[in-house]
XYZ file of C-alpha atoms in Angstrom:
434
model
C -42.717 -63.478 -66.642
C -42.327 -61.438 -70.515
C -46.621 -61.561 -70.443
C -47.080 -60.422 -67.138
C -44.346 -57.771 -67.757
C -45.935 -56.278 -70.953
C -49.672 -56.918 -69.173
C -48.530 -54.484 -66.213
C -46.419 -52.068 -68.501
C -50.458 -51.685 -70.568
C -51.879 -51.395 -66.932
C -50.064 -48.508 -66.560
C -50.321 -46.795 -69.876
C -54.077 -47.046 -69.380
C -54.025 -45.502 -65.667
C -52.095 -42.956 -67.279
C -54.448 -42.219 -69.995
C -57.285 -42.213 -67.606
C -56.026 -39.729 -65.177
C -54.756 -37.448 -68.461
C -58.414 -37.554 -69.306
C -60.079 -35.926 -66.197
C -59.026 -32.818 -66.336
C -59.747 -31.780 -62.290
C -59.282 -28.240 -61.301
C -58.428 -28.346 -58.127
C -56.736 -25.957 -55.458
C -52.940 -27.680 -55.433
C -51.447 -26.793 -52.251
C -47.818 -27.074 -52.394
C -46.008 -25.608 -49.423
C -42.811 -27.197 -49.069
C -43.431 -29.956 -51.324
C -43.646 -31.187 -55.048
C -46.399 -33.719 -55.572
C -45.675 -34.407 -59.174
C -44.438 -37.494 -60.998
C -45.316 -40.581 -58.113
C -47.496 -42.987 -59.055
C -49.277 -45.580 -57.389
C -48.686 -49.595 -58.678
C -51.979 -50.886 -58.348
C -51.175 -54.313 -60.191
C -49.143 -55.846 -57.971
C -51.506 -58.751 -55.846
C -52.135 -57.456 -51.880
C -50.823 -59.203 -49.023
C -49.876 -58.235 -45.560
C -46.694 -57.337 -46.575
C -47.692 -55.363 -49.221
C -50.525 -53.680 -46.695
C -47.301 -52.837 -44.636
C -45.643 -51.741 -47.173
C -48.434 -49.428 -48.912
C -48.970 -47.991 -45.014
C -45.464 -46.929 -44.555
C -45.426 -45.350 -48.006
C -48.600 -43.612 -47.516
C -47.599 -42.145 -44.112
C -43.938 -41.283 -45.718
C -45.946 -39.290 -48.675
C -48.168 -37.503 -46.745
C -46.688 -36.812 -43.060
C -42.711 -36.774 -44.057
C -42.736 -34.911 -47.837
C -44.459 -31.454 -46.902
C -42.099 -29.497 -44.873
C -44.867 -27.573 -43.002
C -45.234 -30.646 -41.481
C -42.500 -29.636 -38.952
C -45.781 -27.699 -37.347
C -47.245 -30.441 -36.699
C -45.983 -31.281 -32.710
C -47.504 -28.036 -31.990
C -50.947 -29.465 -32.074
C -49.995 -32.022 -29.108
C -47.425 -29.402 -27.155
C -51.014 -26.920 -27.199
C -53.053 -29.934 -26.086
C -50.455 -30.675 -23.143
C -49.587 -26.992 -21.913
C -53.974 -26.645 -21.603
C -53.961 -29.378 -18.754
C -50.340 -28.449 -17.227
C -51.137 -24.405 -16.941
C -54.897 -24.253 -16.888
C -55.180 -20.542 -17.244
C -51.851 -19.296 -16.378
C -50.333 -19.807 -20.402
C -53.611 -19.629 -22.623
C -51.783 -17.296 -25.235
C -49.327 -19.731 -25.431
C -52.161 -22.513 -25.868
C -54.009 -20.604 -28.719
C -50.840 -19.728 -30.391
C -49.746 -23.423 -30.556
C -52.872 -24.446 -31.241
C -53.277 -22.202 -34.119
C -49.449 -23.736 -35.428
C -50.477 -27.380 -35.037
C -53.565 -26.861 -37.381
C -52.044 -25.062 -40.255
C -50.508 -28.170 -41.559
C -53.817 -30.305 -40.826
C -55.411 -28.096 -42.775
C -52.621 -28.111 -45.705
C -52.742 -31.618 -45.741
C -56.861 -31.975 -45.722
C -56.370 -30.157 -48.948
C -53.701 -32.408 -50.248
C -55.465 -35.505 -49.423
C -58.804 -33.809 -51.497
C -56.428 -33.413 -54.146
C -55.128 -37.454 -54.488
C -58.976 -38.638 -54.185
C -60.258 -35.876 -56.900
C -58.306 -37.831 -59.233
C -60.560 -41.024 -59.028
C -63.873 -39.124 -58.735
C -63.632 -37.566 -61.965
C -64.254 -33.152 -62.344
C -67.705 -32.946 -61.178
C -67.560 -35.354 -57.750
C -64.053 -33.579 -57.458
C -65.485 -29.707 -57.394
C -67.566 -31.297 -55.167
C -65.381 -32.405 -52.887
C -63.836 -29.326 -52.655
C -66.851 -27.481 -51.809
C -67.037 -29.827 -48.844
C -63.669 -29.826 -47.547
C -61.937 -26.642 -49.263
C -63.314 -24.490 -46.050
C -63.418 -27.745 -43.389
C -60.823 -25.592 -40.977
C -63.341 -22.981 -40.712
C -66.775 -24.912 -40.158
C -64.996 -26.923 -37.778
C -63.840 -23.973 -35.193
C -67.224 -22.217 -36.116
C -69.214 -25.407 -34.124
C -67.224 -26.039 -31.835
C -67.734 -22.294 -31.028
C -71.142 -22.431 -31.919
C -71.544 -25.512 -29.045
C -69.783 -23.151 -27.110
C -72.678 -20.747 -27.686
C -69.568 -18.097 -28.894
C -71.922 -16.877 -31.911
C -69.792 -13.389 -31.901
C -66.549 -15.924 -32.512
C -67.987 -17.502 -35.055
C -69.277 -14.696 -37.114
C -66.346 -12.659 -36.892
C -64.162 -15.245 -37.819
C -65.672 -16.254 -41.016
C -66.135 -12.448 -41.435
C -61.986 -12.582 -41.512
C -61.953 -15.205 -43.439
C -63.891 -13.614 -46.355
C -61.569 -10.371 -45.858
C -58.583 -12.639 -45.510
C -59.587 -14.360 -49.016
C -60.710 -11.151 -50.629
C -57.619 -8.901 -49.883
C -54.856 -10.581 -48.503
C -54.810 -13.942 -50.420
C -56.048 -12.337 -53.563
C -53.627 -9.162 -53.009
C -50.315 -11.092 -52.552
C -51.104 -13.601 -55.461
C -51.840 -10.023 -57.736
C -48.600 -8.470 -56.532
C -46.703 -11.678 -56.663
C -47.571 -12.516 -60.148
C -47.305 -8.771 -61.177
C -43.616 -8.688 -60.344
C -42.816 -11.899 -61.986
C -44.958 -11.269 -65.084
C -43.828 -7.636 -64.852
C -43.512 -7.016 -68.701
C -46.817 -8.723 -69.363
C -50.638 -8.317 -68.621
C -51.628 -11.108 -66.615
C -55.590 -11.594 -68.034
C -58.831 -14.152 -66.180
C -61.867 -15.658 -66.970
C -63.957 -12.184 -66.697
C -67.356 -14.223 -66.717
C -66.491 -16.689 -63.614
C -65.338 -13.272 -62.020
C -68.516 -11.726 -62.503
C -70.289 -14.691 -61.096
C -68.510 -15.127 -57.862
C -69.250 -10.911 -57.725
C -73.057 -11.368 -58.103
C -73.173 -14.201 -55.111
C -70.953 -12.080 -53.247
C -72.640 -9.098 -53.323
C -76.265 -11.654 -52.953
C -74.230 -12.347 -48.977
C -74.558 -9.006 -48.598
C -77.684 -8.281 -48.721
C -78.512 -11.911 -46.714
C -76.328 -9.999 -43.720
C -77.426 -6.388 -43.945
C -81.221 -6.430 -43.906
C -81.340 -8.723 -40.033
C -79.106 -5.677 -38.966
C -80.811 -2.934 -40.329
C -84.002 -4.261 -38.981
C -82.117 -4.822 -35.660
C -80.852 -0.987 -35.655
C -83.703 0.335 -37.208
C -86.104 -1.167 -34.237
C -88.592 -1.759 -37.279
C -89.110 -5.627 -36.012
C -92.464 -7.327 -35.715
C -90.923 -9.225 -32.274
C -87.719 -7.846 -30.744
C -85.475 -9.958 -31.031
C -86.919 -12.909 -32.966
C -87.725 -11.458 -36.404
C -84.130 -11.405 -37.227
C -83.350 -14.461 -36.044
C -86.811 -15.844 -38.155
C -85.424 -13.497 -40.987
C -81.775 -15.113 -40.777
C -82.975 -18.171 -40.882
C -85.309 -18.165 -44.083
C -82.315 -16.387 -45.691
C -80.061 -18.616 -45.458
C -82.007 -21.752 -46.518
C -82.526 -19.283 -49.389
C -78.668 -19.143 -49.419
C -78.252 -22.796 -49.153
C -80.243 -23.057 -51.778
C -78.934 -20.380 -54.102
C -75.115 -21.989 -53.692
C -76.280 -25.416 -54.411
C -77.414 -24.304 -57.778
C -74.177 -22.131 -58.099
C -72.603 -25.772 -58.181
C -74.873 -27.109 -60.345
C -74.687 -24.325 -63.001
C -70.846 -24.709 -62.506
C -69.945 -28.077 -62.730
C -72.625 -29.367 -65.182
C -74.277 -26.617 -67.496
C -71.517 -24.172 -68.154
C -68.845 -26.641 -67.564
C -66.705 -25.555 -70.917
C -67.158 -21.628 -70.161
C -66.048 -21.800 -66.841
C -63.171 -24.202 -67.172
C -60.674 -21.859 -66.482
C -57.526 -23.407 -68.819
C -58.599 -23.348 -72.275
C -57.028 -25.828 -74.596
C -54.158 -23.653 -75.918
C -53.160 -23.164 -72.266
C -53.500 -27.198 -71.326
C -50.985 -28.073 -74.111
C -48.118 -25.048 -72.574
C -48.314 -27.105 -69.375
C -48.351 -30.184 -71.054
C -45.427 -29.762 -73.009
C -43.719 -27.473 -70.137
C -44.856 -29.118 -67.076
C -44.315 -33.025 -66.043
C -47.811 -35.039 -65.868
C -49.167 -34.955 -62.405
C -49.956 -38.641 -60.897
C -51.720 -39.924 -57.963
C -49.659 -40.844 -55.175
C -51.646 -42.241 -52.875
C -54.874 -44.946 -53.330
C -58.443 -43.923 -53.157
C -59.131 -44.805 -50.191
C -55.812 -44.154 -48.460
C -57.080 -40.565 -49.580
C -60.789 -41.431 -47.689
C -58.436 -42.579 -44.898
C -56.375 -39.734 -44.267
C -59.371 -37.283 -44.384
C -60.337 -39.032 -42.520
C -57.233 -38.623 -39.706
C -57.393 -35.459 -40.408
C -60.132 -34.101 -39.980
C -60.212 -35.984 -36.565
C -57.277 -34.023 -35.401
C -57.950 -30.589 -36.059
C -61.805 -31.525 -34.669
C -60.204 -32.244 -31.115
C -56.903 -29.113 -31.547
C -59.901 -26.953 -32.672
C -61.669 -27.538 -29.079
C -58.427 -26.185 -27.304
C -58.102 -23.344 -29.484
C -62.129 -21.939 -29.202
C -61.349 -22.586 -25.210
C -58.226 -20.541 -25.139
C -60.069 -17.756 -27.049
C -60.637 -15.705 -23.959
C -57.885 -16.439 -21.993
C -55.771 -15.243 -25.201
C -57.525 -12.143 -25.422
C -56.709 -11.344 -21.558
C -53.265 -12.700 -21.736
C -52.346 -11.146 -25.026
C -54.159 -7.902 -24.390
C -56.213 -8.513 -27.767
C -59.184 -7.651 -28.345
C -61.406 -10.911 -29.026
C -62.661 -9.201 -32.713
C -59.465 -8.793 -33.513
C -57.832 -12.638 -32.682
C -61.320 -13.251 -34.562
C -61.179 -11.636 -37.437
C -57.204 -11.505 -38.152
C -55.735 -14.533 -36.303
C -57.751 -17.322 -36.794
C -58.534 -17.016 -40.308
C -54.815 -17.394 -40.375
C -55.301 -21.208 -40.204
C -57.924 -22.102 -42.555
C -56.110 -19.656 -45.476
C -52.505 -20.668 -45.068
C -52.767 -23.378 -47.734
C -54.900 -21.233 -50.011
C -52.673 -18.465 -49.248
C -49.784 -20.015 -50.788
C -50.898 -22.014 -53.538
C -52.933 -18.599 -54.686
C -49.718 -17.230 -54.853
C -47.603 -19.988 -56.959
C -50.705 -20.024 -59.284
C -50.215 -15.850 -59.940
C -46.342 -16.990 -60.444
C -47.192 -19.732 -62.844
C -48.963 -17.162 -64.837
C -52.376 -19.133 -63.901
C -55.186 -16.432 -62.964
C -58.213 -18.421 -63.724
C -57.069 -20.817 -60.233
C -55.904 -18.272 -58.045
C -59.125 -16.612 -58.412
C -61.031 -19.857 -58.261
C -58.954 -20.542 -55.082
C -59.356 -16.874 -53.298
C -62.770 -15.501 -54.469
C -63.965 -18.978 -55.073
C -63.335 -20.189 -50.792
C -65.202 -16.515 -49.639
C -68.218 -17.657 -52.344
C -67.670 -20.813 -50.396
C -67.891 -19.365 -46.691
C -70.255 -16.968 -47.661
C -72.940 -18.538 -49.224
C -72.604 -22.163 -47.500
C -70.580 -22.155 -44.428
C -72.330 -19.049 -42.632
C -75.963 -20.379 -43.611
C -74.708 -23.672 -42.577
C -73.541 -22.864 -39.303
C -77.116 -20.610 -38.714
C -79.340 -23.629 -39.609
C -76.869 -26.221 -37.482
C -77.379 -23.392 -34.599
C -81.342 -23.421 -35.284
C -81.038 -27.024 -34.777
C -79.298 -27.282 -31.459
C -81.335 -24.314 -30.000
C -78.764 -21.468 -30.681
C -79.918 -17.865 -31.649
C -77.556 -17.852 -34.122
C -78.439 -15.133 -36.845
C -77.489 -13.006 -39.682
C -77.550 -9.717 -37.820
C -72.564 -9.423 -38.141
C -73.211 -5.844 -36.245
C -73.089 -2.429 -38.390
C -69.382 -2.422 -38.446
C -69.088 -5.271 -39.710
C -71.622 -5.577 -42.395
C -70.173 -1.895 -43.834
C -66.667 -3.253 -43.814
C -67.538 -6.622 -45.640
C -70.071 -4.397 -48.580
C -66.906 -2.161 -49.248
C -64.626 -4.747 -48.921
C -66.840 -6.442 -52.137
C -67.707 -3.604 -53.915
C -63.718 -3.017 -54.164
C -62.743 -6.172 -55.075
C -65.986 -6.215 -57.617
C -64.164 -2.947 -59.433
C -60.697 -4.500 -59.355
C -62.062 -7.872 -61.273
C -64.326 -5.651 -63.725
C -61.362 -5.260 -66.415
C -60.558 -9.052 -66.610
C -56.519 -7.823 -66.101
C -54.305 -7.966 -62.900
C -50.851 -6.451 -62.655
C -49.079 -5.445 -59.469
C -50.195 -2.115 -58.121
C -53.531 -3.672 -57.978
C -52.564 -6.256 -55.663
C -50.913 -3.783 -53.245
C -53.727 -1.932 -53.167
C -55.824 -5.296 -51.899
C -52.743 -5.735 -49.500
C -52.843 -2.076 -48.246
C -56.676 -2.529 -48.049
C -56.650 -5.504 -45.768
C -54.084 -3.500 -43.470
C -56.486 -1.452 -42.874
C -59.148 -3.817 -41.961
C -56.402 -5.150 -39.782
C -56.236 -2.037 -37.865
C -60.008 -1.059 -37.300
C -60.639 -4.176 -35.779
C -57.696 -3.385 -33.333
C -59.212 -1.009 -32.378
C -62.878 -1.764 -32.365
C -65.332 -2.771 -29.231
C -67.414 -5.360 -29.946
C -70.923 -4.051 -29.208
C -72.542 -7.556 -28.513
C -69.940 -8.094 -25.651
C -70.030 -4.556 -24.227
C -73.289 -4.618 -23.752
C -73.240 -7.503 -21.849
């Protein structure tokens, strides 16, 4: 028994060293739970009882440890209401679907974080790019399949605006209050690259809109779609190049945590370990993605009925309410990192997510719509395009100094309130034309 115990201890030491040598910057979604200190024991041989024990432990860790999972029952309730009430209480179906998807989005981020412990920084970054906005992408694909192109456009636009103004604003405000006597700084180089990509996305959205409203198309109704598809392919190439640039070429320059900061973190914080195995993380990603896909279908079906029963414009629901689903986890983690004075991670969560949506999710939806035979384009109408353009300019000016404080956060929050109020009184010209 002595040599076996020593071998087991050596294995755990080697695994701990391996984890520490793979510093992956992930979006840590700690909403009501702390994922620190639990280490999976891989040294024992597999058996039926061992597998059953691991399954129950995995369910306990993923489902029962996070307090936000108290919202999970709202998902089945939304499905039951959908079949019982038909069109009477579509507002409740929409609201319950929103609440049911929020914990699923948070758990998707957690499962991605756990899987990244085993994949390393490069694949971990790609996993974040894929699953970081999985909820928004699934909802958009369902809406696109139902022909609700304006809902797709406005919900993705709302996610960008929410991340750049509300999430970043709340993070700056909270961090500034906690560190009132200290100037919070972040890496300007990374912020400038992301701002440049966002401006490129604005350019991609602006030209189809200008082409449409100036009536200067070669073929009316077709040229803007063709231009959108070409621009989307270019934007996808640009985003793939950005990922390679960030993860490979400039790994040291764009690593948000320098060595001194990492040393202080090692002294002050407990070492973070994986809580579930690699295959458990993959299985949970599959289960959670499937459940999000199911609920997204009921959410999209209830949008029109919710608009009528709640007396809210579809544009307001799409731009303001739908992004709450995908951004809830990002919102909490961005604030948490800002309060810990880790603004580079905060920017990676807020601005990085906006970059993913604008340069990857939106062009991807255009290409998928092309395959499905839907005329999804980059013409987001003048009102939405102007809103995005002004938002990118405001945030770019806020980031140019490389510092943050509570007043900058307050200004970003107030800007978001103006945007939300604007969409509350905004009548979508596409729907009015219909």
